[in-house]
Amino acid sequence: MTMDIELTVNGEQVRESVEPRMSLADFLRERLQLTGTHLGCEMGACGACLVLLGGKPVHACLVLAVQASGETVETVEGLSERGAIADLQAAFHDRNALQCGFCTTGMVVNAHALLGETPVPARDEIRDALSGNYCRCTGYEAIVDAIAETARKRASDAEASA
Amino acid sequence: MRSSDTRTISARDPHIGQAHRRETARRHLAGRGRFVTDIALPRMLHAAFVRSPMARGRIVEIDTSDAAQSPGVVRVFTARDLNPLCQPWTGTLDHFASMVSAPQNLLAEDEVLWAGHPVAMILARTRAEAEDACELVMLDIEEGEACVDGHAALAEDAVRAAPGLDSNLCFQTVLETKAVDDAFACAAHVVEGDFVFGRHTAVTLEPRAVVADFDAASGQLTVHHGTQTPYQFQDIYARHFALPESRVRVIAPDVGGSFGMKLHLYNEEMATVAASLQLGRPVKFVADRLESFVSDIHARDHKVSARMALDAEGTILAMDVDDMTQIGAFSTYPRTSVAEGNQVVRLMGAPYKMPDYRGRLSVVFQNKVQTSQYRAVGHPIACAVTEALVDKAAVKLGLDPIEMRARNLVPDDAYPFVSATGYSFEKLSHEACLSKLRDLMDYDALRAEQAELRQKGVYRGIGIAPFVEITNPGAAFYGVGGARISAQDGAVVRLTPSGEVQCAISVTEQGQGTETVISQIVADQLGVSPEQVKVTTGDTDTTPSGGATWACRGAGIGGETALRAGRKLQGQILALAGQILQSDPADLALAEGHVVDANSGTRRMPLAEIGRIATYRPDTLPEGADNSLTAAQHFAPSGYPFDFTNGIQASLVEVDVETGIVRLLKHWVVEDCGRIINPLLVDEQIRGGVVQGLGPALFEECLYDETGQMTNASLADYLVPMACEMPDIVIGHVETPTNDTILGAKGVGEAGTAAAGAAALNAVNDAIGPLGAQIHQTPMTPLRVLKALGHV
Amino acid sequence: MKSPAFDYIRARSVAHALEAYRDLDGEGVYLAGGHSVVPSLALRLQAPAALIDLSGIDALTGISLDDGWLRIGSMTRHAEIASDPLIRDHARLFHLAAPHVAHPAIRNRGTVGGSLSLADPASEFPAVALALRAELEVAGRDGIRRVKADDFFLDIYETAMEPGEILQAIFVPPVRTGEVCAFDELARRRGDYAMVGAAVQAVVEAGRLADISIAFFSVGNKPTRAGAAEAVLRENAMNDTAIAAAQAALDADLDPSDEPQMPASVRRHLARVLLGRLLGHLGTTA
């Protein structure tokens, strides 16, 4: 059995017919070629597949594509192309807060959501927010630094323009 | 042999030593990485494997008829159909005398030898359909007795872990100096311990992945393979499938982590290639996380008994070590599963002027997943055993751990120095590192704080661990043993018609920053900026042959290759410029994208003009002028067989003595990797390495039950280090370049991992020692800490 | 790790869901947040004919006060449990426990009703429901009934709900004067299932923790009230001696399983330590 689904992905209306068993992650990667959403464990333990569903970060491997019908999805590609994470990307780049790059997209999506909810998080709050995002390469410190630096810059920019 | 090139790195090399960012990082940050897992080719099939559910057994029957009828299934293979396509492989090397291992092939033939051993292969239109069909394969296995524990495996009447073995001993060796027994006989103090180091595994976030694409019309096999070592696999695929090497292309695009795990040969990758050869269609295999845990190589798994002899002043006289390492049913191909243990027994006591030593190594088969080389091969074990004993001695002698090490480290002016285990050290800097660490961590203040908190019932511990790291391996590592594993690397550097530079090089990139480092080095040879140097890696068709990236050789050997290639091209450019400008090439140099006057720096002509003339108007050159703007260079290390590096780490922990939970508060590293090409990248290699060492010290362990089943084979149950539990890491440097190369760089990839666990182990023991407790096993789980404390 | 094939039904109402379940003749599985069901499918631990998605049913959502009782719709997501002011003020243990449940992104999807219905003995919320003495409103083909939390959790992954019944809402009794509570767990890593965890609620009365409820999780095959320890504390003035006696009483209350990586004796030890700490915390906040 396949089902028709209709959803908004990165601002575009998408209509597809899918098997109910297809995860949102596989749907994004295989149907829409949005391969920036990665699969590291397929059971919600690594955070590589985080996307925004209705504006909130969720594991795309734990959501079925059919569950996302009628919803709004944004992936790292969408965030990147609309410029929403340009400063985060720059901070990660400057701080070398990534190596192999496989966890990076999930990290950035999560960091974007964190800073939306907690504009200037303490270091421990950043680590807590990342508690479900596994990175084998960096040891995390550079990632925490990059997020903290983005938060600091946003705060000082906001102050300057106030 | 010293380099014959007397030009050394100088202030004229403005990019070497600078913190350049990685340009490829931008792609990843935008979601534009290109991993093997992302590749989809026309008509591509997906592979899934039926695996043995038990550790040991005899295959009675495999019935694949229902699976073959399952929707979407194109083909089902068993050993009978597939194995004849492949020449079997055996994981032995000649320089490990008398080592044995059974031959391996794609799928299990008569016997299954570990839980996870692939038995049948399904090819279907989608991975989901392939998995559906896996459930329909009827597999009848008569369960046999599994060989699980290494000690038991060595008993005379123990069941053999694989058919054809005379015993479960894969390899044994003893290193011994003449006076080791005398040293113990005369010792004022002897400290000892029995240590257990658990099995753990790489858990790269991108699992192993391969897309094999055989085009029968042209006879061309293209394999997109998430590996560190494309040339090694080109050679393996060609030889084992009887293909001309020129018809085998291996492409390693973005690789989502490797750490040594992705340079070994695996049944699944070989079977995927075989299936593509058989079907003439692209075939993709991506290990899911569950199968990663039962098929990726595991690491460590050592039981070590060790003692250390000291004189009355605390001078280390000797160590006597017995290491048993447990490796699974086979030795891994093509590097074997012996190198780990071999490095354990050779790195014992490496930082110290200890004169005598005995090291015994037993490498033992068992029915578990194979173990083999993983980041910092052998180092963490040797370091932890040595440093735990040094700390025990310090306690016994009433010496501060720092003072204990100051008395015993090889002095910085004592080089060259040969260790008791036979390693030749060109020049190390243990004393400088120790002194720098002491300042960096404000050691005395930490000790004062520790004492103060202990009064309040807070148990903090400080652990110190100096280390020696093996980098830049030459052919002595594998080549002499008959392995077709290159110790040399190659680079082709060319000036483009528009005056930019391209470098194709055999070392590979998995996020370390290899390409960035190479661009910096080449840029400095050609007077351009690193942004103007495009580096290509990871494709056997477009880069020269070489060893690639493993054992800390990317910067040291790859960098030297790039430097020499760059200088060769520099010579060609200057010769051509000399002819165009009617000048002596010796009076010319390259800087800021121009040919300049070597003395004054005055610009004579842009590189773009050289490129234009040589490419589009060679007719205007003087007769006989060579317009070649491409230089190829290969380089193999000579001189010392390895470039050893050194450093020291410290860990600060707090132990909750009621719950056994250890909290990592902070970590320090002072490291000497020789010439630092890019401090930004070096520091992050160290940080990542430290956390990869702390993971197995506290969390990571492949747990097995008594039947040989791995009981925590998922990412929910196998505990990798995560952000909340890992400490911030402070890093300092000492720089002692090697004289073996012009560049002077050594490796840094393993440094963090080498000693982090040892520092944490010592820190925990420092914290709980006052309660009369000691722990000698990693990971240091709450259960083990509570047991050490006598609570349970 | 791809799921076997199944159909998907998005239930419009509780009645629709119940009917769909009946039509599937035991082959249907309810889907709430999906964060336990979906991985179990990927692991091929179950193969239902269809999933019946409850998350779009309005009647299962919402947080409201009703005659002093707090009603929490079963489809309330963990993140909302953590942030909602009514829950913070009227079911504080849920508020305290929520940040310990897995990780932020999981909490954006996971639902309290899904967690309680699954009855994983290592989960936080079932123990919280016990300590709060919550009542669980269950809808079935024969109508709606309320089950006390004490009677709800029967065994590992087993509740008092009959096959096909749906947990509609959680009802938390009115807050009493002098009520205090504490929640904590001992986990290897942030967000992991706890080695041991506990939720405690009591009313401070003349130096005693009157009307105390203590509920442990990750100790045994279901979330467990520590009745003997509660009795010690109800009857004695709160001091170190009473705490020690309560800790000792846990031996009778708890029946942890013996596992190679976590022997029963260790869990008992950790439970005693944790109880001591929670009571110490209550002592300082009371």
PDB file of C-alpha atoms in Angstrom, chain A residues 21-29 34 36-40 42-53 56-68 73-75 106 109, chain C residues 2 35 38 105-106 109:
ATOM      1  CA  ARG A  21       6.865   2.393   6.407  1.00  0.00           C
ATOM      2  CA  MET A  22       9.121   5.008   4.832  1.00  0.00           C
ATOM      3  CA  SER A  23      10.716   7.256   7.422  1.00  0.00           C
ATOM      4  CA  LEU A  24      10.783  10.993   6.932  1.00  0.00           C
ATOM      5  CA  ALA A  25      14.583  10.705   6.735  1.00  0.00           C
ATOM      6  CA  ASP A  26      14.476   8.196   3.895  1.00  0.00           C
ATOM      7  CA  PHE A  27      11.780  10.283   2.208  1.00  0.00           C
ATOM      8  CA  LEU A  28      13.921  13.414   2.329  1.00  0.00           C
ATOM      9  CA  ARG A  29      17.080  11.618   1.250  1.00  0.00           C
ATOM     10  CA  LEU A  34      17.980  16.207   0.397  1.00  0.00           C
ATOM     11  CA  GLY A  36      22.149  16.718   4.057  1.00  0.00           C
ATOM     12  CA  THR A  37      19.921  14.857   6.512  1.00  0.00           C
ATOM     13  CA  HIS A  38      22.101  11.920   7.555  1.00  0.00           C
ATOM     14  CA  LEU A  39      21.363   8.536   9.069  1.00  0.00           C
ATOM     15  CA  GLY A  40      23.659   7.324  11.821  1.00  0.00           C
ATOM     16  CA  GLU A  42      17.954   4.884  12.680  1.00  0.00           C
ATOM     17  CA  MET A  43      16.742   4.719  16.276  1.00  0.00           C
ATOM     18  CA  GLY A  44      16.986   8.266  17.598  1.00  0.00           C
ATOM     19  CA  ALA A  45      20.289   7.840  19.413  1.00  0.00           C
ATOM     20  CA  CYS A  46      22.733   9.892  17.310  1.00  0.00           C
ATOM     21  CA  GLY A  47      21.017  13.104  16.175  1.00  0.00           C
ATOM     22  CA  ALA A  48      22.459  13.033  12.638  1.00  0.00           C
ATOM     23  CA  CYS A  49      18.966  13.173  11.097  1.00  0.00           C
ATOM     24  CA  LEU A  50      17.558  16.173  12.955  1.00  0.00           C
ATOM     25  CA  VAL A  51      15.228  18.343  10.885  1.00  0.00           C
ATOM     26  CA  LEU A  52      12.709  20.978  11.868  1.00  0.00           C
ATOM     27  CA  LEU A  53       9.129  19.702  11.880  1.00  0.00           C
ATOM     28  CA  LYS A  56      11.003  22.138  16.172  1.00  0.00           C
ATOM     29  CA  PRO A  57      13.950  19.757  15.856  1.00  0.00           C
ATOM     30  CA  VAL A  58      12.912  16.122  15.582  1.00  0.00           C
ATOM     31  CA  HIS A  59      14.600  12.899  14.524  1.00  0.00           C
ATOM     32  CA  ALA A  60      13.627  12.319  10.905  1.00  0.00           C
ATOM     33  CA  CYS A  61      14.393   8.609  11.419  1.00  0.00           C
ATOM     34  CA  LEU A  62      11.666   8.358  14.095  1.00  0.00           C
ATOM     35  CA  VAL A  63       8.956  10.132  12.151  1.00  0.00           C
ATOM     36  CA  LEU A  64       7.170   8.384   9.315  1.00  0.00           C
ATOM     37  CA  ALA A  65       6.791  10.360   6.127  1.00  0.00           C
ATOM     38  CA  VAL A  66       3.026   9.789   6.341  1.00  0.00           C
ATOM     39  CA  GLN A  67       3.001  11.392   9.789  1.00  0.00           C
ATOM     40  CA  ALA A  68       4.535  14.521   8.314  1.00  0.00           C
ATOM     41  CA  VAL A  73       9.588  20.486   7.273  1.00  0.00           C
ATOM     42  CA  GLU A  74      12.843  22.353   7.063  1.00  0.00           C
ATOM     43  CA  THR A  75      16.197  20.684   6.525  1.00  0.00           C
ATOM     44  CA  GLY A 106      22.231  17.629  12.811  1.00  0.00           C
ATOM     45  CA  VAL A 109      19.887  22.253  12.978  1.00  0.00           C
TER      46      VAL A 109
ATOM     47  CA  LYS C   2      14.044  -0.635   7.690  1.00  0.00           C
ATOM     48  CA  HIS C  35       9.460   7.241  19.536  1.00  0.00           C
ATOM     49  CA  VAL C  38       9.035   3.393  15.228  1.00  0.00           C
ATOM     50  CA  ALA C 105      14.553  16.466  20.085  1.00  0.00           C
ATOM     51  CA  ILE C 106      12.994  13.272  21.457  1.00  0.00           C
ATOM     52  CA  ARG C 109       7.796  14.281  19.722  1.00  0.00           C
TER      53      ARG C 109
END
